[in-house]
Coordinates of C-alpha atoms in Angstrom, one line a residue:
Chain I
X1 CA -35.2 -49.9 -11.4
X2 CA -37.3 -50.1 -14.5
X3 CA -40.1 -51.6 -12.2
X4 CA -39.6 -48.3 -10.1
X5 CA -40.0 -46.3 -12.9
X6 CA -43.3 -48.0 -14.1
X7 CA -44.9 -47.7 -10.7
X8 CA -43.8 -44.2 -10.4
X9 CA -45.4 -43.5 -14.2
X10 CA -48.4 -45.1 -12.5
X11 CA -48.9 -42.9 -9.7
X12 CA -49.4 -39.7 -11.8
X13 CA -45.4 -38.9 -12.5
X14 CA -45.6 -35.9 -15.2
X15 CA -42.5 -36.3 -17.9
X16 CA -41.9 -33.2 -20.2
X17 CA -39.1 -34.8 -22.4
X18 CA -38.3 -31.2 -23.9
X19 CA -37.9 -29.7 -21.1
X20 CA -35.6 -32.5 -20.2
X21 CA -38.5 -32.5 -16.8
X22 CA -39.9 -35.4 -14.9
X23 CA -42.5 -34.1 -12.1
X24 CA -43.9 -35.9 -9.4
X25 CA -47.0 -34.5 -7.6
X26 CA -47.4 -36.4 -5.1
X27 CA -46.5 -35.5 -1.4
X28 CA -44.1 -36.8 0.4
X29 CA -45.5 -39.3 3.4
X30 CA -42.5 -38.9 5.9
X31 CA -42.8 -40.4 9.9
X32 CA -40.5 -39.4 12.8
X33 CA -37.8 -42.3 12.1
X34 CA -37.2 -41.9 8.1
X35 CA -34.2 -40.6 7.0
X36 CA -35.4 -37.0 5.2
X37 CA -31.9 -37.1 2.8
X38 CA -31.8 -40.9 1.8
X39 CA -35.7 -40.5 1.4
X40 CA -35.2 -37.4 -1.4
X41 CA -32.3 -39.2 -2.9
X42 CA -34.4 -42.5 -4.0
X43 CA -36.8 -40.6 -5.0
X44 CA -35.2 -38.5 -7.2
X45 CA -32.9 -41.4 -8.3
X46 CA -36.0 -42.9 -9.7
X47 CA -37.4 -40.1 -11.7
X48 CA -34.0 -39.3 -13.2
X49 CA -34.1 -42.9 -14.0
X50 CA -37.8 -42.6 -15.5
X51 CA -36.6 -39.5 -17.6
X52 CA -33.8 -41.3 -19.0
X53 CA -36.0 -44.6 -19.9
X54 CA -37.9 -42.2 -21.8
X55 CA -35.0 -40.8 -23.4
X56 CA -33.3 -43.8 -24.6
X57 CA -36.8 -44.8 -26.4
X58 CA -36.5 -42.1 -28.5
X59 CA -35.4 -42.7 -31.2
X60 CA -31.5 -42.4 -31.7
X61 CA -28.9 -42.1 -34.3
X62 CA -25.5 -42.5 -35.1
X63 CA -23.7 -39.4 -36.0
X64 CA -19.7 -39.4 -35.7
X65 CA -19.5 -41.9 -33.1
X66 CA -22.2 -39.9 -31.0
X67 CA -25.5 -41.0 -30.1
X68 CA -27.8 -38.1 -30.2
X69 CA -31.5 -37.5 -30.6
X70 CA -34.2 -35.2 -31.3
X71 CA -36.4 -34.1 -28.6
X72 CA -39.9 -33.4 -28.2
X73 CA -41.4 -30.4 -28.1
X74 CA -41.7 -28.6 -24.5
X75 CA -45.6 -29.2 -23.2
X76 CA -44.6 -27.2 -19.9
X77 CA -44.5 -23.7 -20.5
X78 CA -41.9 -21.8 -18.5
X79 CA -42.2 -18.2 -17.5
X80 CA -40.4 -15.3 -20.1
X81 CA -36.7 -14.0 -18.7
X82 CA -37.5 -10.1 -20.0
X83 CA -40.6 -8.5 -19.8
X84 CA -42.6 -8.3 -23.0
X85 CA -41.6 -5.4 -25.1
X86 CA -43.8 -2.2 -25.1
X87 CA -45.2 -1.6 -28.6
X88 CA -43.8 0.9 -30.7
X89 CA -45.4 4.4 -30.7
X90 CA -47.2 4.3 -34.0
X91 CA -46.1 7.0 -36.4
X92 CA -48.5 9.6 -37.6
X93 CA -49.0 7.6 -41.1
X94 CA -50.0 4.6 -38.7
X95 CA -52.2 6.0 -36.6
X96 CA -54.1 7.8 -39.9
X97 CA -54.4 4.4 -41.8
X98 CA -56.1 2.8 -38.2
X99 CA -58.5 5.8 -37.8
X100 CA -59.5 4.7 -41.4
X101 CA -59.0 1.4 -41.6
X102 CA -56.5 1.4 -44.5
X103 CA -54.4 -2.2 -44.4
X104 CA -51.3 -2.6 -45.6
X105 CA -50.6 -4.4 -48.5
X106 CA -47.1 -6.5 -49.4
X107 CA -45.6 -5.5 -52.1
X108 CA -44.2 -8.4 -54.1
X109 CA -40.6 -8.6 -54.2
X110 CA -40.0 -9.1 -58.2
X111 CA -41.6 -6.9 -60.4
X112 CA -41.8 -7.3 -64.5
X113 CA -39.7 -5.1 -66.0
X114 CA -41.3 -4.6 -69.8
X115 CA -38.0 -3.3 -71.5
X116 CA -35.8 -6.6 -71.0
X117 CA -39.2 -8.6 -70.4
X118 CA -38.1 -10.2 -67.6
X119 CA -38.9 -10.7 -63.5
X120 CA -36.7 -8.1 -61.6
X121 CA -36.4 -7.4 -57.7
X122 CA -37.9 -4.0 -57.3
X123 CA -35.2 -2.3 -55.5
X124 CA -31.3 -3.1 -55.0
X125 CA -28.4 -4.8 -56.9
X126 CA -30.0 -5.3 -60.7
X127 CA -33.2 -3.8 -60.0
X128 CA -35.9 -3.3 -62.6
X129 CA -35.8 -0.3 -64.5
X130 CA -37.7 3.3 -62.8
X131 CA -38.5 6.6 -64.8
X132 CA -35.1 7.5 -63.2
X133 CA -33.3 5.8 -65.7
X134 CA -35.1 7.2 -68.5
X135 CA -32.4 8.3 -70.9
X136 CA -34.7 10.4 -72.6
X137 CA -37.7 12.5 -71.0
X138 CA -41.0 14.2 -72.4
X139 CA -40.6 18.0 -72.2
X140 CA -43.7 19.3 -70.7
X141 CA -46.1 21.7 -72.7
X142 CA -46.0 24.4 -70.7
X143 CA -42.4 24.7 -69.9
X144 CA -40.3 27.3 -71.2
X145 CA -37.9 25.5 -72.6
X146 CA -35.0 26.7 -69.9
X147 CA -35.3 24.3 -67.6
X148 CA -34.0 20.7 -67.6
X149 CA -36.5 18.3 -67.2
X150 CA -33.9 15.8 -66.0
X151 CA -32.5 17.9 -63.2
X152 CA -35.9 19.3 -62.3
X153 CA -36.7 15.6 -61.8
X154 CA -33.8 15.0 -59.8
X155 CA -34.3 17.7 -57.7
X156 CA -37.8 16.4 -56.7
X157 CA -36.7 13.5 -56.0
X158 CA -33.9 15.0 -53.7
X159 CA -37.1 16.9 -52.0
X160 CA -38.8 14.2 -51.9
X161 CA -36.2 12.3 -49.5
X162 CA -35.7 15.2 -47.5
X163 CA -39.4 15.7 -46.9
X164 CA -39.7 11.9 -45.7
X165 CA -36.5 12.6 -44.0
X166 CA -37.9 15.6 -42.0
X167 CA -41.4 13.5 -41.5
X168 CA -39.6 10.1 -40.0
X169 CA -37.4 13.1 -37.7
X170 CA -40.9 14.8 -36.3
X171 CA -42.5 10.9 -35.3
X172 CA -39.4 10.6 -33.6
X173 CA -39.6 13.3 -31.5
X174 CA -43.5 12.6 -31.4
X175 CA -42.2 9.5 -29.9
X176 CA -40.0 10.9 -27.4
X177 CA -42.5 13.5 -26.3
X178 CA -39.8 16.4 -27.3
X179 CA -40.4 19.5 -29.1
X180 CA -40.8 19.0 -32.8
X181 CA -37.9 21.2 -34.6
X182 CA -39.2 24.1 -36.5
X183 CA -37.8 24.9 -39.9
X184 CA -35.5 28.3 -40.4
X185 CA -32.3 29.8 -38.9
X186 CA -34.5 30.9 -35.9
X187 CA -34.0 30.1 -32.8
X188 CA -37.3 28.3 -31.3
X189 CA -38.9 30.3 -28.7
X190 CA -41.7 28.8 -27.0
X191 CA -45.5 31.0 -27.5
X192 CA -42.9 34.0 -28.5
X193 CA -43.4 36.3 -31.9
X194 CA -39.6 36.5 -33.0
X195 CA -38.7 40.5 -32.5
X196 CA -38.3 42.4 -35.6
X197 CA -34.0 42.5 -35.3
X198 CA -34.5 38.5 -35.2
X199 CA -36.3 38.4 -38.4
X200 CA -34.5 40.9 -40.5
X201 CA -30.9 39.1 -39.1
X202 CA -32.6 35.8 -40.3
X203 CA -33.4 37.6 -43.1
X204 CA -29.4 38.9 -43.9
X205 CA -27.9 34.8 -43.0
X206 CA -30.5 33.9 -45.6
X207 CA -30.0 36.0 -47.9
X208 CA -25.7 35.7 -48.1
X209 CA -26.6 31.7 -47.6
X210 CA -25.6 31.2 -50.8
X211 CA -22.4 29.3 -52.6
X212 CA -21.6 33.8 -53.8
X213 CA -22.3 34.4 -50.3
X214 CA -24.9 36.6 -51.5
X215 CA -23.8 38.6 -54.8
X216 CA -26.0 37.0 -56.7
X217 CA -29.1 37.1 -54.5
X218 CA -32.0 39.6 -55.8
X219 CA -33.0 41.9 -53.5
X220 CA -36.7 41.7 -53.0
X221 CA -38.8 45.0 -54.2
X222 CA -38.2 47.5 -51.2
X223 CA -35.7 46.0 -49.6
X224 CA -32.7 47.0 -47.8
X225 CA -29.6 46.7 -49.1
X226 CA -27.4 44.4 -47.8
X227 CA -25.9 44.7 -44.4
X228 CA -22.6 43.1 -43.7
X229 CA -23.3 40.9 -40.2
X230 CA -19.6 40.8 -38.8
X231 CA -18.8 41.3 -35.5
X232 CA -17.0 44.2 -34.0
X233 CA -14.0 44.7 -35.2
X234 CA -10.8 45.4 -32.6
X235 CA -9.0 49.1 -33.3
X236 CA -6.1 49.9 -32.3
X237 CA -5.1 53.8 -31.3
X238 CA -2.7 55.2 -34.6
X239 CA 0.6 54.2 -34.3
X240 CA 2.2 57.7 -35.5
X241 CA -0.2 60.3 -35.6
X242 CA -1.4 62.9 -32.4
X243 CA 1.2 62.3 -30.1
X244 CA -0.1 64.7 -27.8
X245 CA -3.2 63.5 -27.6
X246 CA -1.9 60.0 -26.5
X247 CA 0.2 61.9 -24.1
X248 CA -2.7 63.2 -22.2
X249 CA -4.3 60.0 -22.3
X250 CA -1.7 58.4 -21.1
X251 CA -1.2 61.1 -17.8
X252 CA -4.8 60.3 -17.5
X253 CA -4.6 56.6 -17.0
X254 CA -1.0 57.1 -14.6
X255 CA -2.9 59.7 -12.8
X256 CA -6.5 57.5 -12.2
X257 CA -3.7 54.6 -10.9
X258 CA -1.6 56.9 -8.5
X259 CA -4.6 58.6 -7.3
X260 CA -6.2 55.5 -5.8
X261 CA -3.3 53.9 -3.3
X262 CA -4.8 55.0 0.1
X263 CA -2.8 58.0 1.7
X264 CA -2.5 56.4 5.0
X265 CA 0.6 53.5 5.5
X266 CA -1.6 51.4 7.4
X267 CA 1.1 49.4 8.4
X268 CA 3.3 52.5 9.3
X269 CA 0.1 54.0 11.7
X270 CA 0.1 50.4 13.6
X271 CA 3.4 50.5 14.1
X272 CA 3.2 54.1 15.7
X273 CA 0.2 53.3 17.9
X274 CA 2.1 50.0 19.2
X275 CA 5.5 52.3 19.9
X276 CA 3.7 54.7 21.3
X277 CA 1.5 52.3 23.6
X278 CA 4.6 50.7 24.3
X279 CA 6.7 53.4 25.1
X280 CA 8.1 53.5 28.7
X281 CA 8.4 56.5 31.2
X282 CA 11.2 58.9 30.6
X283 CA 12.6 57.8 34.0
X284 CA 13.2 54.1 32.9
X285 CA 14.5 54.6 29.3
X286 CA 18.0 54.0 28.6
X287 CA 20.6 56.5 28.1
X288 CA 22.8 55.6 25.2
X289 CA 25.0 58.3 23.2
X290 CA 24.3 57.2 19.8
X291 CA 20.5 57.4 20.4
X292 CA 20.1 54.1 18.9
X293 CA 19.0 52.2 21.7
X294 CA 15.3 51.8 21.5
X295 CA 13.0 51.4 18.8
X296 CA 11.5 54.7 18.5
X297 CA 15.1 56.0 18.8
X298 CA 16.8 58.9 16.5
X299 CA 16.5 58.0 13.1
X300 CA 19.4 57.9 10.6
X301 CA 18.9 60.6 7.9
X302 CA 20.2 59.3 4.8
X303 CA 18.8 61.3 2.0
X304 CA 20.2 65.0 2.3
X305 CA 21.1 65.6 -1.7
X306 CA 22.4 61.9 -1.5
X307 CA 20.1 60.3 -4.4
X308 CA 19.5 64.3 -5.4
X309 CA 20.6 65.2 -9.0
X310 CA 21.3 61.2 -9.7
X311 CA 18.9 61.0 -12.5
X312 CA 20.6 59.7 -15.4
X313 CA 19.9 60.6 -19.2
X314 CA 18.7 64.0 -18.4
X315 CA 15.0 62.4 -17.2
X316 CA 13.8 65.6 -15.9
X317 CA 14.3 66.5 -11.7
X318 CA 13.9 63.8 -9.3
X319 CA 14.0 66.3 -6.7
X320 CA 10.6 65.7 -5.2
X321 CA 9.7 62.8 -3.2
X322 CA 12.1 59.6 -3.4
X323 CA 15.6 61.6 -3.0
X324 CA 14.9 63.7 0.1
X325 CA 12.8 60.7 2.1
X326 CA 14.7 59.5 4.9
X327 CA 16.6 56.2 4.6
X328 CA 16.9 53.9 7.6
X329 CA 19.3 52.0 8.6
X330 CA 17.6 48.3 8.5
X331 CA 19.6 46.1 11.0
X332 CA 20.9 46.4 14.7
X333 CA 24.5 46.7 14.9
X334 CA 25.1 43.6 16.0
X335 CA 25.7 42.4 12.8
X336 CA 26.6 44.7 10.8
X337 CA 29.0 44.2 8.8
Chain H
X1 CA 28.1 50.3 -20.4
X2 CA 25.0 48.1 -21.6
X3 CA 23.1 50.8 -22.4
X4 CA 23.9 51.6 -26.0
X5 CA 22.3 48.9 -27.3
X6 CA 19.0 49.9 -26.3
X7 CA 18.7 53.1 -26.8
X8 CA 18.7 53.2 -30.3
X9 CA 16.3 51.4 -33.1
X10 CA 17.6 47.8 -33.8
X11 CA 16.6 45.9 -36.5
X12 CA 18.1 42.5 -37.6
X13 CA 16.9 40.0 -40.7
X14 CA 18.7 37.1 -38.7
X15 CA 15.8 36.9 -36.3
X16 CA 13.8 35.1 -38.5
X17 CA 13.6 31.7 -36.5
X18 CA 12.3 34.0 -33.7
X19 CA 9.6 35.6 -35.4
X20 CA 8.3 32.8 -36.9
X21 CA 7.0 31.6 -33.5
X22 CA 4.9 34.1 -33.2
X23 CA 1.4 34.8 -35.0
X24 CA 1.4 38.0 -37.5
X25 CA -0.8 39.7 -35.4
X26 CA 1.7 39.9 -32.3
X27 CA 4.1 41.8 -34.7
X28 CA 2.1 44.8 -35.1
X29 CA 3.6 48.1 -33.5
X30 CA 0.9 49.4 -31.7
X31 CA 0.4 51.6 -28.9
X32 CA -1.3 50.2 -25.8
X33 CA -4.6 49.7 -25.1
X34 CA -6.4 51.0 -22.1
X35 CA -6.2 48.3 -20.3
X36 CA -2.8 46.6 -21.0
X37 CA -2.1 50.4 -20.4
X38 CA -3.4 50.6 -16.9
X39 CA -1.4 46.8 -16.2
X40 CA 1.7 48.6 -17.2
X41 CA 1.2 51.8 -15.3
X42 CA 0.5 49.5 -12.2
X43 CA 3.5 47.6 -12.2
X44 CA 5.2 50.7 -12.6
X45 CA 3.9 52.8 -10.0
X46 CA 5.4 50.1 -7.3
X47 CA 8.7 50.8 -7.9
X48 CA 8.2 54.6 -8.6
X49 CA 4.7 55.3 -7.5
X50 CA 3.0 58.4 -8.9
X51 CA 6.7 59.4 -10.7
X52 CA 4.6 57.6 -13.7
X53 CA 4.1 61.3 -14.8
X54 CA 7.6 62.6 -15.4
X55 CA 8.0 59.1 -18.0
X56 CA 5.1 60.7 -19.8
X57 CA 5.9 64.1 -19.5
X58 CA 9.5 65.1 -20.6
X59 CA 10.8 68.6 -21.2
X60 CA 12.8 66.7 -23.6
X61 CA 10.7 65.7 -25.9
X62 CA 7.7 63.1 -26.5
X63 CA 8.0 59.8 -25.3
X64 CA 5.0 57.1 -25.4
X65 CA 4.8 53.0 -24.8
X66 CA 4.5 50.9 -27.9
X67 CA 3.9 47.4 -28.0
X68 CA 5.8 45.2 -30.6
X69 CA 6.2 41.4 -30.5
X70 CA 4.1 41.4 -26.9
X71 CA 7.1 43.5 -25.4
X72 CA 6.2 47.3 -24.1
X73 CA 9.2 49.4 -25.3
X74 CA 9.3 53.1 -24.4
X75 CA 10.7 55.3 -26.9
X76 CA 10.6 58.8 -28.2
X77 CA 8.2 60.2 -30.9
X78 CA 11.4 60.1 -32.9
X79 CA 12.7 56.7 -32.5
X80 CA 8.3 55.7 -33.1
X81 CA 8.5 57.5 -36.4
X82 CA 11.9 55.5 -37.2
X83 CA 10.7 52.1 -36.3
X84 CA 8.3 52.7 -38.4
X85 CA 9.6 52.3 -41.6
X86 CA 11.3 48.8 -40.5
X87 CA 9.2 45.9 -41.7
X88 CA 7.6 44.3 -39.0
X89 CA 9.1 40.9 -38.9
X90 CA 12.7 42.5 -39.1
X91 CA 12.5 44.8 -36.2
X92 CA 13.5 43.3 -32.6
X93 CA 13.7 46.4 -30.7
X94 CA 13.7 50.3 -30.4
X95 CA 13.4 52.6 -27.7
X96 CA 13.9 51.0 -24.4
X97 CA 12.0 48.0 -23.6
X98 CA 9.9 47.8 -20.5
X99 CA 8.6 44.6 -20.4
X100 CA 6.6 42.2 -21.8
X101 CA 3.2 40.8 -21.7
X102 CA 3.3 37.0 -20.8
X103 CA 0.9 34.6 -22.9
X104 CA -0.9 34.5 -19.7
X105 CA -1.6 38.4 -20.2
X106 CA 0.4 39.4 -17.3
X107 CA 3.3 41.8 -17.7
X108 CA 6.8 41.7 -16.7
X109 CA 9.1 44.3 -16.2
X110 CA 12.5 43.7 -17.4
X111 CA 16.0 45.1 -16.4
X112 CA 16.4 47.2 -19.0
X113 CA 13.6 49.2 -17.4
X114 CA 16.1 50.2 -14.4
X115 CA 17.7 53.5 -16.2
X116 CA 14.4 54.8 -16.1
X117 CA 12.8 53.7 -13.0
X118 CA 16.1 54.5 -10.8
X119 CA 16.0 57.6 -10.5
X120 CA 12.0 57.9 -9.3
X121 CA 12.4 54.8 -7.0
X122 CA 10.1 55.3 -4.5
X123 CA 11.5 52.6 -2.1
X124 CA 15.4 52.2 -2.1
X125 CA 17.6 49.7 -1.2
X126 CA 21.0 49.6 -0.3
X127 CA 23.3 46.2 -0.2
X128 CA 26.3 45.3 1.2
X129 CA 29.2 44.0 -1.5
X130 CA 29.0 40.1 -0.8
X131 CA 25.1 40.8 -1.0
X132 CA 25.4 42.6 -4.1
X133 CA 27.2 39.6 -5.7
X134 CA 24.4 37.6 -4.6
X135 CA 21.7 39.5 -6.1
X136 CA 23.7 39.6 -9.3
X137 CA 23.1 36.1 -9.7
X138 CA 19.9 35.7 -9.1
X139 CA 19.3 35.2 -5.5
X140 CA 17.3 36.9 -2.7
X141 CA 18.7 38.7 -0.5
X142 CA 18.7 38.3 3.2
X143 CA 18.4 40.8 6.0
X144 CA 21.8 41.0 7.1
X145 CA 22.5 42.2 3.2
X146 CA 20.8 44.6 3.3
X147 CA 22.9 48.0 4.4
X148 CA 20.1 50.7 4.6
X149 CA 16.3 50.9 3.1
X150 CA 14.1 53.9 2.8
X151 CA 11.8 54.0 5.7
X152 CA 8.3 53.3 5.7
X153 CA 9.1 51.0 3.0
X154 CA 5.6 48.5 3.1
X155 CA 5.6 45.0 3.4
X156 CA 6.1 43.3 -0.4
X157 CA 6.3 46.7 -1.6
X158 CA 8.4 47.3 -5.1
X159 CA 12.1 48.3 -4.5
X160 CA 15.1 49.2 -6.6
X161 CA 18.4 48.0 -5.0
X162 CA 21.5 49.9 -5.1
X163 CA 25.2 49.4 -4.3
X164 CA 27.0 50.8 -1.4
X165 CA 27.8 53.2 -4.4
X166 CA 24.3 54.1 -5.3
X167 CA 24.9 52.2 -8.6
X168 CA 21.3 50.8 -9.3
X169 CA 21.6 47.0 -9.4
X170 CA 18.0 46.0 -10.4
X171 CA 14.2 45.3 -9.0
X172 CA 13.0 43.2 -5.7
X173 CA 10.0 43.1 -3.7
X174 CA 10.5 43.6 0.5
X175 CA 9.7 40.3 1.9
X176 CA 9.3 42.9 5.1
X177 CA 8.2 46.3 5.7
X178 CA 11.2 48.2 7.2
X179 CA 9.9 48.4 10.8
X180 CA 9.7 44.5 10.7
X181 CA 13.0 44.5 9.4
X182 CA 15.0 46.2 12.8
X183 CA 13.5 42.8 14.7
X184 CA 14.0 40.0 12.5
X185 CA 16.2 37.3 12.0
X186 CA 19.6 38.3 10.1
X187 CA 19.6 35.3 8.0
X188 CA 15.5 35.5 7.0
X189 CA 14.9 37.2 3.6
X190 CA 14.3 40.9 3.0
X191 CA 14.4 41.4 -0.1
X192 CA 12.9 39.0 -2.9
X193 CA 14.6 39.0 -6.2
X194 CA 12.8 40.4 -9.2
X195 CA 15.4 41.6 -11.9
X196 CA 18.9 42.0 -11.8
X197 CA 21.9 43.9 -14.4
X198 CA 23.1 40.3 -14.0
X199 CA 20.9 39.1 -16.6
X200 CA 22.3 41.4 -19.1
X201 CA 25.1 38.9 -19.1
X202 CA 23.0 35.6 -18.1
X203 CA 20.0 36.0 -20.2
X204 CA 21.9 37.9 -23.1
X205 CA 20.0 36.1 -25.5
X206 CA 16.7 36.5 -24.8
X207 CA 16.7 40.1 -23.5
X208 CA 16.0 42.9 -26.1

């Protein structure tokens, strides 16, 4: 086998041992009779076997009863999985410093800090010491004397953050192509001035914006006072007071309801028009003596004073209407009880 | 018999448990707004149609809707001005109460309506006395129940049912106008089951 494998590193066989690789170029030189499968397999019994000669002369070492080696580095470059990642969109800082050519510098991590004269990292867990940890501070010469300088410092520090804050917000929506936020309580509208009744509510939220909700707040010279921005407020009629007034009301609502059922029983008119297209000639109708034999027969009065004068608790005269309609008689006497 | 009870202003401190279910706001005696107004008036005016008017408008007196605890109770000016002066969470009921407002905003009418809306019934029912047992308890009631109804009574139209007696026994809606009735089926329903006195003695703990 090992005289295999020299011939075959003779004839041009490429070995990338990184890759764990052994290529042959050459073609193939097949006639009708050969044996396509048993050809492929010597061959590629030999270059595995070439590949592994080249292995084992590596050189090997011992480590917990395993044999193991280091190899090469690849020399056959094989194409990338992903595509290459599309650059960043440069922020607006970036794209300044191109336009003028300014190169960024590194910073060095540890910088000498003078008061315990020693190297310190410059930011994190025992960082050397900033003007923030000044425990005393200059007051300047044209203060009035009111203001703290520490808390004036902190607080433009704290502006400071939010300004770089609001700056690394707008190159992200630079980056996504979206409308940059605009500052204010306003709502954004697009090439539109905000109407006067936006401005002066803007104004109002602003103004009450405050931890006092606005007690505190100075008016500006001019200004309106203070309108209250609540919503409208639900009212109820008065529980006790103009009973007669309710009344009315109240006749008003029962009389826009009763006033709107249709006059006409529809169901009532079919049922005429279908007796009355059904009805058969006087000639062929049954005779019966209680009349009850058809449909369209003689009707059952019921009401006759019956339900009159029933009304209990004095509630007026039900004389009208229900008490003097007619009451039918709903089943056949067949089974009635 | 039942009637007693509601005609006068209740109050009660042992309600407590049921008043704390409610929010604050449900508590306030108020009269109705337009709309819930107009809901009210439109249940109404199925069972007694445009009769609405001689609720309002008594000889005897002043009489107006309140809503209390999301239930419409109708009561005099007087029994208003008296209910009044009863702290909110302790009053359960005065006047009559009509109904009530579900939480889904949809209102009920109860039974304790039927003294009131008797009398104006637009659509009456009478019932047999194994039907009228029936209804008592809850159930519909089926054609051959039913001993006479008014005519011209629509399809799902609002009735009051009576006994043989002309006692009134509570609310139902006609499953079938009264010409459909003549040529139906004995055992199909007529009437469906709305309200009932026999809830005066089955739901006697929740009704007010």
């Amino acid at each position: 086998m090992a005289a295999a494998a020299a011939t075959a590193e003779q004839h041009g066989v490429e070995v990338d041992l990184g890759n764990l690789l052994a290529c042959d170029p050459r073609p193939l030189t097949l006639t009708a009779s050969d044996d396509v499968e048993a050809l492929i397999q010597t061959e590629m019994t030999e270059l595995a076997q070439l590949l592994l000669d080249k292995v084992w002369a590596l050189p090997l070492e011992r480590i917990e009863d395993a044999v193991v080696t280091t190899l090469p580095k690849p020399t056959t470059f094989l194409p990338r999985e992903k595509p290459i990642p599309k650059a960043k969109p440069m922020t607006k800082w970036e794209k300044y410093a191109k336009e003028k050519g300014i190169t960024k510098t590194k910073q060095s991590r540890m910088v000498w800090d003078q008061t315990t004269r020693e190297w310190k990292p410059r930011w994190g867990y025992k960082k050397a010491a900033t003007e923030d940890d000044d425990w005393v501070t200059e007051v300047p010469k044209d203060s009035d004397g009111r203001n703290d300088p520490f808390t004036e410092k902190a607080k433009a520090k704290k502006e400071r953050i939010a300004k770089n804050e609001l700056q690394r917000l707008k190159n992200v929506a630079r980056a996504h192509k979206t409308k940059i936020p605009t500052g204010g309580i306003l709502p954004h509208t697009e090439g539109k001035t905000s109407s006067k009744s936006q401005v002066s509510q803007a104004a109002s939220f602003a103004r009450t914006a405050t931890a006092s909700v606005g007690k505190f707040t100075e008016a500006l010279p001019k200004e309106a006072p203070l309108t209250k921005n609540q919503g409208k407020k639900r009212k109820f009629e008065s529980n006790l007071d103009n009973f007669q007034a309710e009344k009315s009301r109240l006749l008003g609502i029962a009389d826009g309801i009763t006033s709107k059922k249709p006059r006409v029983d529809e169901e009532r008119a079919l049922g005429r028009i279908k007796q009355r297209s059904a009805k058969p000639k006087k000639s062929d109708r049954p005779q019966r003596e209680d009349g009850r034999g058809a449909p369209g027969g003689k009707r059952t009065s019921f009401g006759g004073g019956k339900f009159a004068g029933k009304g209990g608790k004095g509630l007026g005269k039900p004389s009208k209407g229900p008490a003097n309609q007619k009451i039918r008689k709903p089943v056949k006497s067949s089974y009635r009880g | 018999m039942m009637r007693a009870a509601h005609s006068a202003v209740t109050s009660a401190s042992f309600n407590i448990k049921f008043c704390c279910l409610c929010g604050l706001f449900q508590l306030i005696m108020r009269p109705l707004t337009e709309a819930e107004t107009k809901q009210v008036f439109e249940k109404l005016s199925k069972y007694v149609g445009s009769n609405i008017q001689r609720l309002i408008d008594r000889p005897d007196g002043v009489y107006c809707f309140r809503l209390h605890n999301d239930r419409v109770f109708y009561a005099s000016e007087y029994h208003v001005k008296q209910a009044s002066v009863i702290s909110r969470e302790n009053l359960v009921s005065f006047g009559t109460c009509f109904g009530k407002f579900t939480k889904s905003g949809t209102f009920r009418l109860h039974i304790t309506a039927l003294d009131y809306l008797a009398p104006y019934a637009t659509y009456r029912v009478l019932l047999k006395p194994n039907a009228e047992q029936q209804f008592l308890y809850g159930h519909n009631i089926a054609v051959s129940g039913m001993h006479r109804i008014t005519d011209s009574t629509p399809k799902y139209a609002g009735v009051v049912l009576f006994s043989m007696g002309e006692v009134p026994l509570g609310f139902g809606v006609a499953a079938k106008s009264s010409l459909e009735i003549r040529n139906t089926d004995p055992i199909a329903t007529g009437i469906f089951h709305q309200a009932d006195v026999g809830e005066y003695i089955r739901g006697e703990q929740t009704l007010i």
